Coordinates of C-alpha atoms in Angstrom, one line a residue:
X1 CA -1.9 -88.8 -20.2
X2 CA 1.2 -88.7 -18.1
X3 CA 0.9 -87.6 -14.5
X4 CA 3.5 -84.9 -15.1
X5 CA 1.4 -83.5 -18.0
X6 CA -1.7 -83.6 -15.9
X7 CA -0.1 -81.7 -13.1
X8 CA 1.3 -79.1 -15.5
X9 CA -2.1 -78.5 -17.0
X10 CA -3.7 -78.3 -13.6
X11 CA -1.1 -75.7 -12.5
X12 CA -1.6 -73.7 -15.7
X13 CA -5.4 -73.8 -15.2
X14 CA -5.0 -72.6 -11.6
X15 CA -2.8 -69.7 -12.7
X16 CA -5.3 -68.7 -15.4
X17 CA -8.2 -68.9 -12.9
X18 CA -6.2 -66.9 -10.4
X19 CA -5.3 -64.3 -13.0
X20 CA -9.0 -64.0 -14.1
X21 CA -10.1 -63.8 -10.5
X22 CA -7.6 -60.9 -9.8
X23 CA -8.7 -59.0 -12.9
X24 CA -12.4 -59.4 -11.9
X25 CA -11.5 -58.2 -8.4
X26 CA -9.8 -55.2 -9.8
X27 CA -12.8 -54.4 -12.0
X28 CA -15.2 -54.8 -9.0
X29 CA -12.9 -52.8 -6.8
X30 CA -12.7 -49.9 -9.4
X31 CA -16.5 -49.8 -9.5
X32 CA -16.8 -49.3 -5.8
X33 CA -17.0 -45.7 -4.6
X34 CA -14.0 -45.8 -2.3
X35 CA -12.5 -49.1 -3.4
X36 CA -9.1 -48.0 -4.8
X37 CA -6.4 -45.3 -4.4
X38 CA -6.9 -44.3 -8.0
X39 CA -10.6 -43.9 -7.4
X40 CA -9.8 -41.8 -4.3
X41 CA -7.4 -39.6 -6.3
X42 CA -10.0 -39.1 -9.0
X43 CA -12.6 -38.0 -6.4
X44 CA -10.1 -35.6 -4.8
X45 CA -9.4 -34.0 -8.2
X46 CA -13.2 -33.8 -8.9
X47 CA -13.7 -32.2 -5.5
X48 CA -10.9 -29.7 -6.2
X49 CA -12.6 -28.8 -9.6
X50 CA -15.9 -28.3 -7.9
X51 CA -14.5 -26.4 -4.9
X52 CA -16.4 -23.1 -4.4
X53 CA -14.5 -20.0 -5.3
X54 CA -14.6 -18.7 -1.7
X55 CA -12.6 -21.0 0.6
X56 CA -14.6 -19.7 3.6
X57 CA -17.9 -17.9 4.3
X58 CA -18.5 -14.7 2.4
X59 CA -18.5 -12.6 5.6
X60 CA -15.2 -14.0 6.8
X61 CA -13.7 -13.6 3.4
X62 CA -14.6 -9.9 3.4
X63 CA -13.3 -9.5 6.9
X64 CA -10.1 -11.2 5.9
X65 CA -9.6 -8.8 2.9
X66 CA -10.3 -5.8 5.0
X67 CA -7.9 -6.9 7.7
X68 CA -4.9 -7.6 5.4
X69 CA -5.6 -4.5 3.4
X70 CA -5.4 -2.5 6.6
X71 CA -1.7 -3.5 6.8
X72 CA -0.9 -1.7 3.5
X73 CA -3.3 1.2 4.3
X74 CA -1.9 1.8 7.7
X75 CA 1.7 1.6 6.6
X76 CA 1.5 4.4 4.1
X77 CA -0.9 6.3 6.4
X78 CA 1.6 6.2 9.2
X79 CA 4.4 7.6 6.9
X80 CA 2.3 10.3 5.2
X81 CA 0.6 11.5 8.4
X82 CA 4.0 12.1 10.1
X83 CA 5.2 14.1 7.1
X84 CA 2.5 16.7 7.4
X85 CA 3.3 17.2 11.2
X86 CA 7.1 17.3 10.9
X87 CA 7.4 21.0 11.8
X88 CA 5.2 20.5 14.8
X89 CA 7.2 17.5 16.1
X90 CA 10.5 19.4 15.4
X91 CA 9.4 22.3 17.6
X92 CA 8.2 20.0 20.4
X93 CA 11.4 18.0 20.5
X94 CA 13.8 20.8 19.5
X95 CA 14.9 18.9 16.3
X96 CA 16.5 21.2 13.7
X97 CA 15.1 21.3 10.2
X98 CA 18.1 19.5 8.8
X99 CA 17.4 16.4 10.9
X100 CA 13.6 16.3 10.9
X101 CA 13.6 14.0 7.9
X102 CA 14.8 11.2 10.1
X103 CA 11.4 11.1 11.7
X104 CA 10.2 9.6 8.4
X105 CA 13.5 8.1 7.2
X106 CA 14.0 6.0 10.3
X107 CA 10.6 4.3 9.7
X108 CA 11.3 3.8 6.0
X109 CA 14.8 2.5 6.6
X110 CA 13.9 -0.5 8.8
X111 CA 10.7 -1.1 6.8
X112 CA 12.6 -1.4 3.5
X113 CA 15.6 -3.3 4.8
X114 CA 13.8 -6.1 6.7
X115 CA 11.1 -6.8 4.1
X116 CA 12.9 -9.7 2.4
X117 CA 13.8 -11.4 5.6
X118 CA 10.3 -11.1 7.1
X119 CA 8.8 -12.3 3.8
X120 CA 10.9 -15.5 3.9
X121 CA 10.1 -16.1 7.6
X122 CA 6.4 -15.7 6.9
X123 CA 6.6 -18.4 4.1
X124 CA 8.5 -20.7 6.4
X125 CA 6.9 -20.3 9.9
X126 CA 3.4 -19.2 8.8
X127 CA 2.0 -16.0 7.4
X128 CA -0.6 -15.6 10.1
X129 CA 1.9 -15.8 12.9
X130 CA 4.2 -13.2 11.4
X131 CA 1.3 -10.9 10.5
X132 CA -0.2 -11.0 14.0
X133 CA 3.1 -10.5 15.9
X134 CA 4.0 -7.7 13.4
X135 CA 0.8 -5.8 14.1
X136 CA 1.2 -6.3 17.9
X137 CA 4.7 -4.9 17.7
X138 CA 3.5 -1.8 15.8
X139 CA 0.8 -1.2 18.3
X140 CA 3.2 -1.2 21.3
X141 CA 5.9 1.0 19.6
X142 CA 3.2 3.4 18.3
X143 CA 1.9 4.0 21.8
X144 CA 5.4 4.5 23.2
X145 CA 6.8 6.8 20.4
X146 CA 5.0 10.0 21.5
X147 CA 6.3 9.8 25.1
X148 CA 9.9 9.6 24.1
X149 CA 11.3 13.1 25.0
X150 CA 14.6 13.0 23.1
X151 CA 15.4 13.1 19.4
X152 CA 17.5 10.0 19.2
X153 CA 15.2 7.9 21.2
X154 CA 12.2 9.1 19.2
X155 CA 14.0 8.2 15.9
X156 CA 14.9 4.8 17.3
X157 CA 11.3 4.0 18.2
X158 CA 10.2 5.2 14.7
X159 CA 12.6 2.6 13.3
X160 CA 11.1 -0.1 15.5
X161 CA 7.7 0.9 14.1
X162 CA 9.0 0.2 10.6
X163 CA 10.3 -3.2 11.7
X164 CA 6.8 -4.3 12.6
X165 CA 5.4 -2.9 9.3
X166 CA 8.0 -4.9 7.4
X167 CA 6.5 -8.1 9.0
X168 CA 2.9 -7.2 8.1
X169 CA 2.9 -5.9 4.5
X170 CA 4.6 -8.8 2.6
X171 CA 2.6 -11.4 4.6
X172 CA -0.6 -9.7 3.6
X173 CA 0.1 -10.3 -0.1
X174 CA 1.0 -13.9 0.7
X175 CA -2.2 -14.5 2.7
X176 CA -4.3 -13.3 -0.2
X177 CA -2.4 -15.2 -2.8
X178 CA -2.6 -18.5 -1.0
X179 CA -6.1 -18.1 0.4
X180 CA -8.1 -17.2 -2.7
X181 CA -8.1 -19.3 -5.9
X182 CA -8.0 -17.5 -9.3
X183 CA -11.3 -15.9 -10.1
X184 CA -13.5 -13.0 -9.2
X185 CA -13.0 -13.3 -5.5
X186 CA -9.2 -13.0 -5.9
X187 CA -9.7 -10.0 -8.2
X188 CA -11.8 -8.2 -5.6
X189 CA -9.3 -9.1 -2.9
X190 CA -6.3 -7.8 -4.8
X191 CA -8.1 -4.7 -6.0
X192 CA -9.0 -3.9 -2.4
X193 CA -5.5 -4.5 -1.2
X194 CA -4.0 -2.6 -4.2
X195 CA -6.0 0.5 -3.2
X196 CA -4.8 0.3 0.4
X197 CA -1.3 1.8 -0.1
X198 CA -2.3 4.7 -2.3
X199 CA -5.3 5.5 -0.2
X200 CA -3.2 5.3 2.9
X201 CA -0.9 8.0 1.5
X202 CA -3.8 10.1 0.6
X203 CA -5.7 9.8 3.8
X204 CA -2.4 10.2 5.7
X205 CA -2.6 13.9 4.9
X206 CA -6.1 14.1 6.1
X207 CA -5.5 12.0 9.2
X208 CA -2.3 13.9 10.2
X209 CA -3.7 17.3 9.2
X210 CA -7.0 17.1 11.1
X211 CA -5.4 15.6 14.3
X212 CA -2.4 18.0 14.0
X213 CA -4.7 21.0 13.7
X214 CA -7.3 20.2 16.3
X215 CA -5.6 17.8 18.7
X216 CA -2.0 17.4 20.0
X217 CA 0.4 15.8 17.5
X218 CA 0.9 12.8 19.8
X219 CA -2.6 11.6 19.0
X220 CA -1.5 10.9 15.4
X221 CA 0.7 8.1 16.8
X222 CA -1.7 7.0 19.6
X223 CA -4.7 6.6 17.3
X224 CA -2.5 4.9 14.7
X225 CA -1.5 2.4 17.4
X226 CA -5.1 1.8 18.4
X227 CA -6.1 1.1 14.8
X228 CA -3.3 -1.4 14.5
X229 CA -4.5 -3.1 17.7
X230 CA -7.9 -3.7 16.1
X231 CA -6.1 -5.2 13.1
X232 CA -4.1 -7.5 15.4
X233 CA -7.3 -8.8 17.1
X234 CA -9.1 -9.2 13.8
X235 CA -6.2 -11.1 12.3
X236 CA -6.4 -13.7 15.1
X237 CA -9.9 -14.6 14.2
X238 CA -10.3 -14.1 10.4
X239 CA -6.9 -15.3 8.9
X240 CA -7.0 -19.0 8.4
X241 CA -4.2 -21.1 10.0
X242 CA -1.5 -22.2 7.6
X243 CA -1.5 -25.8 6.4
X244 CA 0.6 -28.2 8.4
X245 CA 4.0 -28.8 6.8
X246 CA 5.1 -32.4 7.6
X247 CA 8.6 -32.1 6.3
X248 CA 10.9 -30.8 9.2
X249 CA 13.5 -29.4 6.8
X250 CA 11.3 -26.4 6.1
X251 CA 12.5 -24.9 9.4
X252 CA 16.0 -24.8 8.0
X253 CA 14.8 -22.8 4.9
X254 CA 15.7 -19.4 6.2
X255 CA 18.9 -18.0 4.7
X256 CA 20.3 -16.0 7.6
X257 CA 23.6 -15.2 5.9
X258 CA 21.8 -13.8 2.9
X259 CA 19.3 -11.9 5.1
X260 CA 22.2 -10.3 7.0
X261 CA 24.0 -9.3 3.8
X262 CA 21.0 -7.7 2.1
X263 CA 19.8 -6.0 5.2
X264 CA 23.2 -4.4 6.0
X265 CA 23.5 -3.4 2.3
X266 CA 20.1 -1.8 2.2
X267 CA 20.6 0.0 5.5
X268 CA 23.9 1.5 4.3
X269 CA 22.4 2.5 0.9
X270 CA 19.2 4.1 2.3
X271 CA 21.1 5.9 5.0
X272 CA 23.5 7.4 2.5
X273 CA 20.5 8.5 0.2
X274 CA 18.8 10.0 3.2
X275 CA 21.8 11.9 4.4
X276 CA 23.1 13.0 1.0
X277 CA 20.7 16.0 0.8
X278 CA 21.5 17.0 4.4
X279 CA 25.3 17.0 4.4
X280 CA 25.7 17.4 0.6
X281 CA 26.4 14.9 -2.1
X282 CA 30.0 15.9 -2.5
X283 CA 30.7 14.8 1.1
X284 CA 33.3 12.0 0.7
X285 CA 31.7 9.5 3.1
X286 CA 28.4 9.6 1.2
X287 CA 30.0 8.3 -2.0
X288 CA 32.0 5.7 0.0
X289 CA 28.9 4.4 1.7
X290 CA 27.0 4.1 -1.6
X291 CA 29.9 2.1 -3.0
X292 CA 30.1 -0.2 0.0
X293 CA 26.3 -0.8 -0.2
X294 CA 26.6 -1.7 -3.9
X295 CA 29.3 -4.3 -3.0
X296 CA 27.0 -5.8 -0.3
X297 CA 24.1 -6.0 -2.7
X298 CA 26.2 -7.6 -5.4
X299 CA 27.5 -10.1 -2.9
X300 CA 23.9 -10.9 -1.9
X301 CA 23.0 -11.6 -5.5
X302 CA 26.0 -13.9 -6.0
X303 CA 25.2 -15.7 -2.8
X304 CA 21.6 -16.3 -3.7
X305 CA 22.7 -17.6 -7.1
X306 CA 25.1 -20.0 -5.6
X307 CA 22.6 -21.3 -3.0
X308 CA 20.0 -21.9 -5.7
X309 CA 22.2 -23.5 -8.4
X310 CA 25.0 -25.3 -6.4
X311 CA 23.3 -26.4 -3.2
X312 CA 20.1 -27.9 -1.8
X313 CA 19.6 -25.0 0.6
X314 CA 16.7 -22.6 0.2
X315 CA 17.9 -19.1 -0.8
X316 CA 16.3 -16.0 0.6
X317 CA 15.4 -14.8 -2.9
X318 CA 15.3 -17.1 -5.9
X319 CA 17.3 -15.5 -8.6
X320 CA 15.5 -17.6 -11.2
X321 CA 12.3 -15.6 -10.5
X322 CA 13.8 -12.8 -12.6
X323 CA 14.2 -15.1 -15.6
X324 CA 10.6 -14.2 -16.2
X325 CA 10.9 -11.0 -18.1
X326 CA 7.5 -9.7 -17.2
X327 CA 8.0 -10.4 -13.5
X328 CA 11.2 -8.3 -13.7
X329 CA 9.5 -5.6 -15.7
X330 CA 6.6 -5.6 -13.1
X331 CA 9.1 -4.8 -10.4
X332 CA 10.8 -2.0 -12.4
X333 CA 7.4 -0.5 -13.1
X334 CA 6.5 -0.7 -9.4
X335 CA 9.8 1.2 -8.6
X336 CA 9.0 3.9 -11.1
X337 CA 5.4 4.2 -10.0
X338 CA 6.2 4.6 -6.4
X339 CA 8.9 7.2 -7.2
X340 CA 6.5 9.3 -9.2
X341 CA 3.4 8.9 -7.1
X342 CA 5.1 9.4 -3.7
X343 CA 7.0 12.5 -5.0
X344 CA 3.7 13.9 -6.3
X345 CA 2.1 13.7 -2.9
X346 CA 5.1 15.2 -1.1
X347 CA 5.7 18.1 -3.5
X348 CA 2.0 18.9 -3.9
X349 CA 2.0 19.3 -0.1
X350 CA 5.1 21.6 -0.4
X351 CA 3.4 23.6 -3.1
X352 CA 0.3 24.3 -1.1
X353 CA 2.0 24.8 2.3
X354 CA 5.4 26.2 1.6
X355 CA 4.8 28.2 -1.6
X356 CA 1.1 29.2 -1.3
X357 CA 1.3 29.5 2.5
X358 CA -1.8 27.5 3.2
X359 CA -2.5 26.0 6.6
X360 CA -2.4 22.3 7.4
X361 CA -6.2 21.9 7.3
X362 CA -6.5 24.0 4.0
X363 CA -3.9 21.7 2.4
X364 CA -5.8 18.7 3.8
X365 CA -9.0 19.8 2.1
X366 CA -7.2 19.9 -1.3
X367 CA -6.4 16.2 -0.9
X368 CA -9.9 15.1 -0.3
X369 CA -10.7 14.4 -4.0
X370 CA -7.9 11.8 -4.0
X371 CA -9.7 9.8 -1.2
X372 CA -13.1 9.9 -2.9
X373 CA -11.6 9.0 -6.3
X374 CA -9.5 6.3 -4.8
X375 CA -12.5 4.4 -3.4
X376 CA -14.4 4.6 -6.7
X377 CA -11.4 3.6 -8.8
X378 CA -10.6 0.6 -6.5
X379 CA -14.1 -0.7 -7.0
X380 CA -13.9 -0.2 -10.7
X381 CA -10.6 -1.9 -11.0
X382 CA -11.9 -5.1 -9.4
X383 CA -14.3 -5.3 -12.3
X384 CA -11.8 -4.4 -15.0
X385 CA -9.1 -7.0 -14.0
X386 CA -11.0 -9.9 -15.5
X387 CA -12.5 -7.9 -18.4
X388 CA -9.7 -5.7 -19.8
X389 CA -6.2 -6.7 -20.9
X390 CA -3.4 -6.1 -18.4
X391 CA -1.3 -4.0 -20.7
X392 CA -4.2 -1.6 -21.3
X393 CA -4.8 -1.1 -17.5
X394 CA -1.0 -0.6 -16.9
X395 CA -0.8 1.9 -19.8
X396 CA -3.8 3.8 -18.5
X397 CA -2.3 3.9 -14.9
X398 CA 1.2 5.1 -16.0
X399 CA -0.3 7.8 -18.2
X400 CA -2.4 9.1 -15.4
X401 CA 0.5 9.2 -13.0
X402 CA 2.6 11.1 -15.5
X403 CA -0.1 13.6 -16.3
X404 CA -0.8 14.4 -12.6
X405 CA 2.8 15.7 -12.2
X406 CA 2.7 17.4 -15.6
X407 CA -0.1 19.6 -14.4
X408 CA 2.2 20.9 -11.6
X409 CA 5.1 21.2 -14.0
X410 CA 3.8 23.3 -16.8
X411 CA 4.0 27.1 -16.2
X412 CA 0.3 27.6 -15.3
X413 CA -0.1 31.1 -13.7
X414 CA -0.1 30.8 -9.9
X415 CA -3.4 32.8 -9.8
X416 CA -5.2 29.9 -11.6
X417 CA -7.9 28.2 -9.6
X418 CA -7.1 25.0 -7.8
X419 CA -10.0 23.4 -9.7
X420 CA -8.3 24.0 -13.0
X421 CA -5.1 22.1 -12.3
X422 CA -4.9 20.9 -8.7
X423 CA -8.2 19.0 -8.7
X424 CA -7.6 17.1 -12.0
X425 CA -4.1 16.3 -10.9
X426 CA -5.3 14.8 -7.7
X427 CA -7.9 12.7 -9.5
X428 CA -5.4 11.5 -12.2
X429 CA -2.8 10.6 -9.6
X430 CA -5.1 8.2 -7.8
X431 CA -6.6 6.8 -11.0
X432 CA -3.1 5.8 -11.9
X433 CA -2.2 4.4 -8.4
X434 CA -5.4 2.4 -7.8
X435 CA -5.1 0.7 -11.2
X436 CA -1.4 0.1 -11.3
X437 CA -0.8 -1.2 -7.8
X438 CA -3.5 -4.0 -7.8
X439 CA -2.7 -5.1 -11.3
X440 CA 1.0 -5.4 -10.6
X441 CA 0.5 -7.2 -7.2
X442 CA -2.0 -9.6 -8.7
X443 CA 0.4 -10.4 -11.5
X444 CA 3.3 -11.0 -9.1
X445 CA 1.0 -13.3 -7.0
X446 CA 0.1 -15.3 -10.1
X447 CA 3.7 -15.6 -11.2
X448 CA 5.0 -17.3 -8.0
X449 CA 4.2 -20.6 -6.3
X450 CA 2.3 -20.6 -3.0
X451 CA 5.5 -21.1 -0.9
X452 CA 7.0 -17.9 -2.3
X453 CA 3.9 -15.7 -2.1
X454 CA 5.0 -13.7 1.0
X455 CA 8.5 -13.4 -0.4
X456 CA 7.1 -12.0 -3.7
X457 CA 5.0 -9.5 -1.7
X458 CA 8.1 -8.5 0.2
X459 CA 10.1 -8.0 -3.0
X460 CA 7.3 -5.8 -4.5
X461 CA 7.1 -3.7 -1.3
X462 CA 10.9 -3.4 -1.0
X463 CA 11.2 -2.2 -4.6
X464 CA 8.4 0.4 -3.9
X465 CA 10.1 1.6 -0.8
X466 CA 13.5 1.8 -2.5
X467 CA 11.8 3.9 -5.3
X468 CA 10.4 6.2 -2.7
X469 CA 13.8 6.7 -1.0
X470 CA 15.8 7.0 -4.3
X471 CA 13.2 9.2 -6.0
X472 CA 12.9 11.6 -3.1
X473 CA 16.7 11.9 -2.9
X474 CA 16.9 12.8 -6.6
X475 CA 13.9 15.1 -6.5
X476 CA 15.3 17.0 -3.4
X477 CA 18.7 17.4 -5.2
X478 CA 16.8 18.8 -8.3
X479 CA 14.8 21.2 -6.1
X480 CA 17.9 22.4 -4.3
X481 CA 19.9 22.8 -7.6
X482 CA 17.1 24.8 -9.3
X483 CA 16.6 27.1 -6.2
X484 CA 20.3 27.7 -5.9
X485 CA 20.5 28.6 -9.6
X486 CA 17.7 31.0 -9.3
X487 CA 19.2 32.6 -6.2
X488 CA 22.6 32.8 -7.8
X489 CA 24.3 30.9 -4.9
X490 CA 25.7 27.4 -4.5
X491 CA 23.7 24.6 -3.0
X492 CA 25.7 24.7 0.2
X493 CA 24.9 28.4 0.6
X494 CA 21.2 28.0 -0.2
X495 CA 20.3 27.7 3.5
X496 CA 21.4 31.3 4.0
X497 CA 19.2 32.6 1.3
X498 CA 15.6 33.5 2.0
X499 CA 13.2 31.1 0.4
X500 CA 9.6 31.6 1.7
X501 CA 6.0 31.9 0.7
X502 CA 5.5 33.1 -2.9
X503 CA 9.2 32.9 -3.7
X504 CA 9.9 32.5 -7.4
X505 CA 12.9 30.3 -6.7
X506 CA 10.8 27.9 -4.6
X507 CA 8.2 27.8 -7.3
X508 CA 10.7 26.9 -10.0
X509 CA 12.3 24.3 -7.7
X510 CA 9.0 22.5 -7.0
X511 CA 8.2 22.6 -10.7
X512 CA 11.6 21.2 -11.5
X513 CA 10.7 18.1 -9.4
X514 CA 7.4 17.9 -11.1
X515 CA 9.1 17.6 -14.5
X516 CA 11.3 14.8 -13.0
X517 CA 8.2 13.0 -11.7
X518 CA 6.4 13.3 -15.0
X519 CA 9.5 11.9 -16.8
X520 CA 9.5 8.9 -14.5
X521 CA 5.9 8.2 -15.3
X522 CA 6.7 8.4 -19.1
X523 CA 9.5 5.9 -18.6
X524 CA 7.1 3.6 -16.8
X525 CA 4.7 3.8 -19.7
X526 CA 7.5 2.9 -22.1
X527 CA 8.2 -0.2 -20.0
X528 CA 4.6 -1.2 -20.2
X529 CA 4.7 -0.8 -24.0
X530 CA 7.9 -2.9 -24.4
X531 CA 7.4 -5.7 -21.9
X532 CA 3.6 -6.0 -21.4
X533 CA 2.5 -5.7 -25.0
X534 CA -0.2 -8.2 -25.7
X535 CA -0.5 -9.2 -22.0
X536 CA -3.8 -10.9 -21.2
X537 CA -6.3 -10.3 -18.6
X538 CA -4.4 -10.6 -15.3
X539 CA -7.6 -11.3 -13.4
X540 CA -8.6 -14.4 -15.4
X541 CA -8.8 -17.9 -13.9
X542 CA -6.0 -19.1 -16.1

């Protein structure tokens, strides 16, 4: 055999031997526990599948849920407790009736307008950081508000309170959404959080009523600040730190231009809605401000669409989120729910205090069933989320909210016992709120990726706050129009007419708003039937 042939055969044999050796090495390496990257990846996947449902100890998980739920609870408690003591604050600071609403509106204004911006900041810089600093900010402003002796300064600090709340509420939803994996623990967490906002509104009456009756009104704000301080301390210890984000570009993900546009637009819109019932809706600058705000909000929408589709920059709000029909419908239902439920609480208070002439503490006692019912329903909802279809729960909730206002709308004789209409209305209202809110917030959390969880929470909260402002403006306009018609005067002249305890015009005005609230609940029920028909169990693992 030629030397060249022998050399070729020898080289071929070496190549075959080398190939065989490499294959054997790969087989041996794959059999070793940590021998290859693929094996490591398989082990990581297996560990993820076997990961326990609770990402931390049970005690810490419970403390975490209570802490972030307190953000939602305290937010609505702070609003509602100030509503019931408005006349007292007005007398102490010499604020006329026509401007007392700004004690509440200033808080709602900043809270609503900064939700989206704070939600994105939380997603970018860390939810824990924003939550803690937000709660510290509320603590400081709450302690300072009562010592401000002048109307304008008082309203300014109320607005600063709302700025802190806007940082806490959306991050709370984001924290729950990213901390708990799908399953029972997440259902419990969102049920607890979902009950926080309605219960805060309910207990706000009790909180403000008791303190306003037996202590100085300033203690409503001081104790509120003390409670928020406890939340801030707890948050430092129980909220887990955010995962480290290695990519530096995340720091550039805040759309400051969009944040400015939407914030200015919302401030103008909510200011106009708040002032419309004070200066009259026919005042030229009210319509002009509403038109300007619509232009700002439209510009914000186009800007977000351009950022998302034409650039690599991160928008403040992804327009593509609304391509999910049920996600969009969930936000509409949230808006309608907050409109109806918030108006129910306010006008039930007016019915008992202004029409029936009851004291603050007597009115407070009539709201106690809502607190008891709320706790029980929140517990029951945590079990139902993984057992009952989402469309059934939402249909039940919207029906209850509509019926609660219906009981105040129908012409029941005013001599009828509270237990015949007031008590069942209170129970139904909270049954609706404590089933609707957790179901919708959990659905939103499941619909969005982890990096958008706080933004989704901000969007839900903003929609709810907008529903409150818009719904209250419409309800107030209805009340004034009905009372003016019954008195035979124009709306502008209504302030000169006597409307007091037991006045028939006042009764008809409040019942007119109740019909409006009932209709809003029915519209929400219709949205559930159209967009959520056949929806599965929102509390399931998949």
